[in-house]
Amino acid sequence: YSLVNNEIERLEMHNLKLLNDENYVVLSESLKVLSKLTILDLRQFSPIHLQFSGICSTQLKEIRLNRCKLSDKSCVGLSKAISNNPNLKKINLANNLIGDKGSELLLNAIAEGNLKVLESLNLKGNVIETCTTIVSFATNTKVKILKNFFLDRNSIGEYAILMIPKLHNFRVRNLSLRDIKLGYLSTQKLIQYFKSNSTSKYLKKLDISNNGFSSKQVNNILKSLVKNTNLEELKMIYINYSSEVD
């Protein structure tokens, strides 16, 4: 196939697993000329051979690359494309193989690319283990209102202590920290964050399921949320991931 119309604004190609090397070359070359592209949706595509650094569009508003087997190496070119698109509103990179190095590249690209209108960042189901980059991102980014922030199923653990106090910088509306292996100290920090109405008052949806809280911790979390009158949805349940949607 060949994408000869460089006026294309929306490119959606899902679950195409039988492409050959020539197909990837054609698609990579096409991304170099699709200058008006606003939505790039290649979920479940496994585009590991694509040259993301060649994306020429500076008008992207949404990137969907969930379940694409993206690694830290993939993030080198992708981060360049992100930094060149200041109007990005949604980035979905869920359920890939992105680790600390890759997340650092991506978050630095968001911060340095002046993405002021970013509304949704989905990094759930990757292999991120530390939060130092997220802390730096929260401190330096120009994003003021991040409506959706998903970090589910990353083995962050006690590193969450560093991240949680910085969440107010985003004015996060929908926060999902499912199954990130929160420990005792990070749970206490989370409770303190909730108690501070000035920092957690923007929360409308909160999901902290699958973190193994004790009954005492659950009670303390509930008490800490009493003053948050904006909270509409709270989840602390067991999730069966076999039926989960990105």
mmCIF file of C-alpha atoms in Angstrom:
data_model
loop_
_atom_site.group_PDB
_atom_site.id
_atom_site.type_symbol
_atom_site.label_atom_id
_atom_site.label_comp_id
_atom_site.label_asym_id
_atom_site.label_seq_id
_atom_site.Cartn_x
_atom_site.Cartn_y
_atom_site.Cartn_z
ATOM 1 C CA TYR A 1 0.000 0.000 0.000
ATOM 2 C CA SER A 2 1.027 3.620 -0.332
ATOM 3 C CA LEU A 3 -0.223 6.797 1.285
ATOM 4 C CA VAL A 4 0.038 9.314 -1.522
ATOM 5 C CA ASN A 5 -2.406 11.915 -0.216
ATOM 6 C CA ASN A 6 -0.457 14.197 2.085
ATOM 7 C CA GLU A 7 -3.704 15.943 3.049
ATOM 8 C CA ILE A 8 -4.648 13.042 5.349
ATOM 9 C CA GLU A 9 -5.460 14.301 8.848
ATOM 10 C CA ARG A 10 -6.352 11.036 10.596
ATOM 11 C CA LEU A 11 -4.380 7.798 10.285
ATOM 12 C CA GLU A 12 -5.843 4.727 12.024
ATOM 13 C CA MET A 13 -4.336 1.281 11.476
ATOM 14 C CA HIS A 14 -5.143 -1.269 14.172
ATOM 15 C CA ASN A 15 -3.923 -4.770 14.878
ATOM 16 C CA LEU A 16 -1.966 -5.237 11.642
ATOM 17 C CA LYS A 17 0.529 -7.927 12.623
ATOM 18 C CA LEU A 18 1.369 -9.431 9.232
ATOM 19 C CA LEU A 19 3.183 -6.522 7.623
ATOM 20 C CA ASN A 20 6.478 -7.154 5.841
ATOM 21 C CA ASP A 21 9.571 -4.967 5.823
ATOM 22 C CA GLU A 22 8.480 -3.211 2.644
ATOM 23 C CA ASN A 23 5.174 -2.221 4.267
ATOM 24 C CA TYR A 24 7.027 -0.638 7.172
ATOM 25 C CA VAL A 25 9.268 1.302 4.813
ATOM 26 C CA VAL A 26 6.232 2.663 2.931
ATOM 27 C CA LEU A 27 4.509 3.688 6.156
ATOM 28 C CA SER A 28 7.670 5.306 7.559
ATOM 29 C CA GLU A 29 8.118 7.275 4.339
ATOM 30 C CA SER A 30 4.439 8.275 4.419
ATOM 31 C CA LEU A 31 4.816 9.736 7.910
ATOM 32 C CA LYS A 32 7.496 12.003 6.483
ATOM 33 C CA VAL A 33 5.009 13.701 4.131
ATOM 34 C CA LEU A 34 1.743 13.655 6.117
ATOM 35 C CA SER A 35 2.210 17.227 7.269
ATOM 36 C CA LYS A 36 -1.444 17.788 8.272
ATOM 37 C CA LEU A 37 -1.834 14.683 10.427
ATOM 38 C CA THR A 38 -3.745 15.410 13.655
ATOM 39 C CA ILE A 39 -4.442 11.867 14.907
ATOM 40 C CA LEU A 40 -1.965 8.977 14.755
ATOM 41 C CA ASP A 41 -3.598 5.730 15.879
ATOM 42 C CA LEU A 42 -1.522 2.568 15.458
ATOM 43 C CA ARG A 43 -2.655 0.634 18.525
ATOM 44 C CA GLN A 44 -1.921 -3.101 18.564
ATOM 45 C CA PHE A 45 0.143 -2.493 15.470
ATOM 46 C CA SER A 46 3.607 -3.592 16.649
ATOM 47 C CA PRO A 47 5.316 -0.800 14.675
ATOM 48 C CA ILE A 48 8.731 -1.561 16.137
ATOM 49 C CA HIS A 49 10.426 -0.875 12.817
ATOM 50 C CA LEU A 50 8.833 2.517 12.225
ATOM 51 C CA GLN A 51 10.984 5.635 12.207
ATOM 52 C CA PHE A 52 8.976 7.883 14.528
ATOM 53 C CA SER A 53 11.635 10.572 14.278
ATOM 54 C CA GLY A 54 10.542 11.064 10.681
ATOM 55 C CA ILE A 55 7.036 12.242 11.587
ATOM 56 C CA CYS A 56 6.785 15.619 9.881
ATOM 57 C CA SER A 57 3.413 16.780 11.192
ATOM 58 C CA THR A 58 3.469 19.540 13.800
ATOM 59 C CA GLN A 59 -0.326 19.503 14.131
ATOM 60 C CA LEU A 60 -0.817 16.257 16.035
ATOM 61 C CA LYS A 61 -3.476 16.405 18.734
ATOM 62 C CA GLU A 62 -3.617 12.746 19.657
ATOM 63 C CA ILE A 63 -1.192 9.813 19.640
ATOM 64 C CA ARG A 64 -2.454 6.281 20.312
ATOM 65 C CA LEU A 65 0.278 3.660 20.418
ATOM 66 C CA ASN A 66 -1.038 1.316 23.087
ATOM 67 C CA ARG A 67 -0.089 -2.369 22.889
ATOM 68 C CA CYS A 68 2.617 -1.736 20.294
ATOM 69 C CA LYS A 69 5.582 -3.414 22.037
ATOM 70 C CA LEU A 70 7.317 -0.050 22.284
ATOM 71 C CA SER A 71 10.618 -0.114 24.183
ATOM 72 C CA ASP A 72 12.973 2.531 25.538
ATOM 73 C CA LYS A 73 14.683 2.491 22.133
ATOM 74 C CA SER A 74 11.368 3.281 20.423
ATOM 75 C CA CYS A 75 11.023 6.373 22.602
ATOM 76 C CA VAL A 76 14.074 8.072 21.063
ATOM 77 C CA GLY A 77 12.304 8.933 17.804
ATOM 78 C CA LEU A 78 8.870 9.195 19.414
ATOM 79 C CA SER A 79 10.065 11.800 21.901
ATOM 80 C CA LYS A 80 11.310 13.937 19.020
ATOM 81 C CA ALA A 81 7.874 13.787 17.374
ATOM 82 C CA ILE A 82 6.204 14.709 20.668
ATOM 83 C CA SER A 83 8.436 17.735 21.254
ATOM 84 C CA ASN A 84 7.580 18.993 17.751
ATOM 85 C CA ASN A 85 3.837 18.919 18.423
ATOM 86 C CA PRO A 86 2.932 21.542 21.060
ATOM 87 C CA ASN A 87 -0.818 21.073 20.497
ATOM 88 C CA LEU A 88 -0.925 17.438 21.616
ATOM 89 C CA LYS A 89 -3.867 16.808 23.946
ATOM 90 C CA LYS A 90 -3.821 13.036 24.370
ATOM 91 C CA ILE A 91 -0.954 10.543 24.499
ATOM 92 C CA ASN A 92 -1.789 6.868 25.012
ATOM 93 C CA LEU A 93 1.237 4.589 25.375
ATOM 94 C CA ALA A 94 -0.398 1.980 27.604
ATOM 95 C CA ASN A 95 0.691 -1.653 27.783
ATOM 96 C CA ASN A 96 4.100 -1.400 26.163
ATOM 97 C CA LEU A 97 7.643 -2.137 27.349
ATOM 98 C CA ILE A 98 8.656 1.423 28.239
ATOM 99 C CA GLY A 99 11.004 1.649 31.215
ATOM 100 C CA ASP A 100 12.688 4.417 33.173
ATOM 101 C CA LYS A 101 14.929 5.545 30.321
ATOM 102 C CA GLY A 102 12.076 5.673 27.817
ATOM 103 C CA SER A 103 9.732 7.497 30.192
ATOM 104 C CA GLU A 104 12.503 10.026 30.848
ATOM 105 C CA LEU A 105 12.812 10.741 27.123
ATOM 106 C CA LEU A 106 9.048 11.102 26.719
ATOM 107 C CA LEU A 107 8.451 13.294 29.759
ATOM 108 C CA ASN A 108 11.403 15.534 28.923
ATOM 109 C CA ALA A 109 9.993 15.904 25.413
ATOM 110 C CA ILE A 110 6.640 17.000 26.851
ATOM 111 C CA ALA A 111 8.303 19.513 29.161
ATOM 112 C CA GLU A 112 10.761 20.889 26.626
ATOM 113 C CA GLY A 113 8.206 20.910 23.814
ATOM 114 C CA ASN A 114 5.970 23.352 25.676
ATOM 115 C CA LEU A 115 2.927 21.068 25.574
ATOM 116 C CA LYS A 116 0.686 23.415 27.532
ATOM 117 C CA VAL A 117 -2.639 21.874 26.439
ATOM 118 C CA LEU A 118 -1.892 18.198 27.211
ATOM 119 C CA GLU A 119 -4.985 16.719 28.889
ATOM 120 C CA SER A 120 -4.345 12.975 29.054
ATOM 121 C CA LEU A 121 -1.190 10.922 29.587
ATOM 122 C CA ASN A 122 -1.546 7.146 29.746
ATOM 123 C CA LEU A 123 1.556 5.154 30.712
ATOM 124 C CA LYS A 124 -0.143 2.236 32.434
ATOM 125 C CA GLY A 125 1.077 -1.309 31.971
ATOM 126 C CA ASN A 126 4.713 -0.470 31.239
ATOM 127 C CA VAL A 127 7.882 -1.299 33.203
ATOM 128 C CA ILE A 128 8.608 2.035 34.894
ATOM 129 C CA GLU A 129 10.254 1.487 38.290
ATOM 130 C CA THR A 130 11.223 4.944 39.581
ATOM 131 C CA CYS A 131 9.486 8.308 39.773
ATOM 132 C CA THR A 132 12.444 10.671 39.653
ATOM 133 C CA THR A 133 11.683 11.632 36.058
ATOM 134 C CA ILE A 134 8.018 12.187 36.892
ATOM 135 C CA VAL A 135 9.037 14.474 39.757
ATOM 136 C CA SER A 136 11.287 16.477 37.436
ATOM 137 C CA PHE A 137 8.507 16.590 34.844
ATOM 138 C CA ALA A 138 5.980 17.831 37.407
ATOM 139 C CA THR A 139 8.389 20.549 38.479
ATOM 140 C CA ASN A 140 9.444 21.807 35.046
ATOM 141 C CA THR A 141 6.539 21.170 32.692
ATOM 142 C CA LYS A 142 4.266 23.955 31.480
ATOM 143 C CA VAL A 143 1.242 21.614 31.556
ATOM 144 C CA LYS A 144 -1.141 23.173 34.064
ATOM 145 C CA ILE A 145 -4.183 20.909 33.929
ATOM 146 C CA LEU A 146 -3.644 17.201 33.261
ATOM 147 C CA LYS A 147 -7.170 15.794 33.336
ATOM 148 C CA ASN A 148 -6.143 12.136 33.086
ATOM 149 C CA PHE A 149 -2.933 10.629 34.448
ATOM 150 C CA PHE A 150 -2.602 6.830 34.388
ATOM 151 C CA LEU A 151 0.365 4.950 35.868
ATOM 152 C CA ASP A 152 -1.298 1.603 36.639
ATOM 153 C CA ARG A 153 0.759 -1.587 36.783
ATOM 154 C CA ASN A 154 4.185 0.021 36.891
ATOM 155 C CA SER A 155 6.402 -1.230 39.724
ATOM 156 C CA ILE A 156 6.889 2.195 41.279
ATOM 157 C CA GLY A 157 6.488 1.124 44.904
ATOM 158 C CA GLU A 158 8.008 3.417 47.508
ATOM 159 C CA TYR A 159 9.328 5.765 44.814
ATOM 160 C CA ALA A 160 5.773 7.080 44.786
ATOM 161 C CA ILE A 161 6.776 9.070 47.891
ATOM 162 C CA LEU A 162 8.712 11.402 45.594
ATOM 163 C CA MET A 163 5.914 11.725 43.061
ATOM 164 C CA ILE A 164 2.764 12.123 45.144
ATOM 165 C CA PRO A 165 3.539 15.596 46.611
ATOM 166 C CA LYS A 166 4.055 16.934 43.068
ATOM 167 C CA LEU A 167 0.690 15.821 41.698
ATOM 168 C CA HIS A 168 -0.961 19.115 42.613
ATOM 169 C CA ASN A 169 1.197 20.824 39.973
ATOM 170 C CA PHE A 170 -0.941 19.124 37.323
ATOM 171 C CA ARG A 171 -4.326 19.768 38.939
ATOM 172 C CA VAL A 172 -5.078 16.126 38.089
ATOM 173 C CA ARG A 173 -8.778 15.339 37.663
ATOM 174 C CA ASN A 174 -8.616 11.595 37.013
ATOM 175 C CA LEU A 175 -5.755 9.795 38.763
ATOM 176 C CA SER A 176 -5.142 6.063 38.401
ATOM 177 C CA LEU A 177 -2.453 4.353 40.483
ATOM 178 C CA ARG A 178 -3.722 0.786 40.331
ATOM 179 C CA ASP A 179 -1.299 -1.966 41.246
ATOM 180 C CA ILE A 180 1.862 0.144 41.507
ATOM 181 C CA LYS A 181 2.973 -1.769 44.615
ATOM 182 C CA LEU A 182 2.488 1.050 47.083
ATOM 183 C CA GLY A 183 4.258 0.355 50.374
ATOM 184 C CA TYR A 184 3.576 1.645 53.879
ATOM 185 C CA LEU A 185 5.500 4.925 53.523
ATOM 186 C CA SER A 186 4.091 5.821 50.118
ATOM 187 C CA THR A 187 0.578 5.021 51.356
ATOM 188 C CA GLN A 188 1.094 7.426 54.265
ATOM 189 C CA LYS A 189 2.268 10.087 51.841
ATOM 190 C CA LEU A 190 -0.817 9.460 49.723
ATOM 191 C CA ILE A 191 -3.031 9.955 52.781
ATOM 192 C CA GLN A 192 -1.264 13.237 53.578
ATOM 193 C CA TYR A 193 -1.810 14.361 50.002
ATOM 194 C CA PHE A 194 -5.524 13.642 50.263
ATOM 195 C CA LYS A 195 -5.783 15.483 53.584
ATOM 196 C CA SER A 196 -4.381 18.626 52.023
ATOM 197 C CA ASN A 197 -7.513 19.982 50.408
ATOM 198 C CA SER A 198 -5.516 22.686 48.640
ATOM 199 C CA THR A 199 -3.575 20.083 46.620
ATOM 200 C CA SER A 200 -6.086 17.270 46.095
ATOM 201 C CA LYS A 201 -9.222 19.389 45.694
ATOM 202 C CA TYR A 202 -9.175 19.004 41.906
ATOM 203 C CA LEU A 203 -9.545 15.212 42.007
ATOM 204 C CA LYS A 204 -12.804 13.895 40.573
ATOM 205 C CA LYS A 205 -11.867 10.267 39.931
ATOM 206 C CA LEU A 206 -9.383 8.180 41.882
ATOM 207 C CA ASP A 207 -8.403 4.549 41.341
ATOM 208 C CA ILE A 208 -5.949 2.984 43.803
ATOM 209 C CA SER A 209 -7.103 -0.619 43.435
ATOM 210 C CA ASN A 210 -4.849 -3.680 43.783
ATOM 211 C CA ASN A 211 -2.380 -2.096 46.194
ATOM 212 C CA GLY A 212 -2.975 -4.465 49.102
ATOM 213 C CA PHE A 213 -4.117 -1.880 51.643
ATOM 214 C CA SER A 214 -4.833 -3.069 55.163
ATOM 215 C CA SER A 215 -8.250 -2.354 56.686
ATOM 216 C CA LYS A 216 -6.628 0.381 58.810
ATOM 217 C CA GLN A 217 -5.100 2.005 55.735
ATOM 218 C CA VAL A 218 -8.446 1.889 53.935
ATOM 219 C CA ASN A 219 -10.098 3.655 56.878
ATOM 220 C CA ASN A 220 -7.386 6.324 56.947
ATOM 221 C CA ILE A 221 -7.689 6.881 53.194
ATOM 222 C CA LEU A 222 -11.461 7.305 53.466
ATOM 223 C CA LYS A 223 -11.070 9.766 56.345
ATOM 224 C CA SER A 224 -8.471 11.768 54.414
ATOM 225 C CA LEU A 225 -10.901 12.224 51.523
ATOM 226 C CA VAL A 226 -13.753 13.651 53.620
ATOM 227 C CA LYS A 227 -12.962 17.264 52.741
ATOM 228 C CA ASN A 228 -12.678 16.594 49.029
ATOM 229 C CA THR A 229 -16.174 17.597 47.921
ATOM 230 C CA ASN A 230 -15.294 17.324 44.214
ATOM 231 C CA LEU A 231 -14.490 13.612 44.286
ATOM 232 C CA GLU A 232 -17.101 11.715 42.281
ATOM 233 C CA GLU A 233 -15.593 8.256 41.957
ATOM 234 C CA LEU A 234 -13.308 6.188 44.204
ATOM 235 C CA LYS A 235 -12.067 2.678 43.417
ATOM 236 C CA MET A 236 -10.215 0.378 45.815
ATOM 237 C CA ILE A 237 -11.072 -3.025 44.408
ATOM 238 C CA TYR A 238 -9.516 -6.137 42.910
ATOM 239 C CA ILE A 239 -9.154 -5.876 39.127
ATOM 240 C CA ASN A 240 -9.083 -8.848 36.757
ATOM 241 C CA TYR A 241 -6.767 -7.532 34.045
ATOM 242 C CA SER A 242 -7.731 -10.203 31.519
ATOM 243 C CA SER A 243 -10.848 -8.189 30.686
ATOM 244 C CA GLU A 244 -9.315 -4.711 30.969
ATOM 245 C CA VAL A 245 -9.571 -2.119 28.209
ATOM 246 C CA ASP A 246 -6.720 0.356 27.526
#
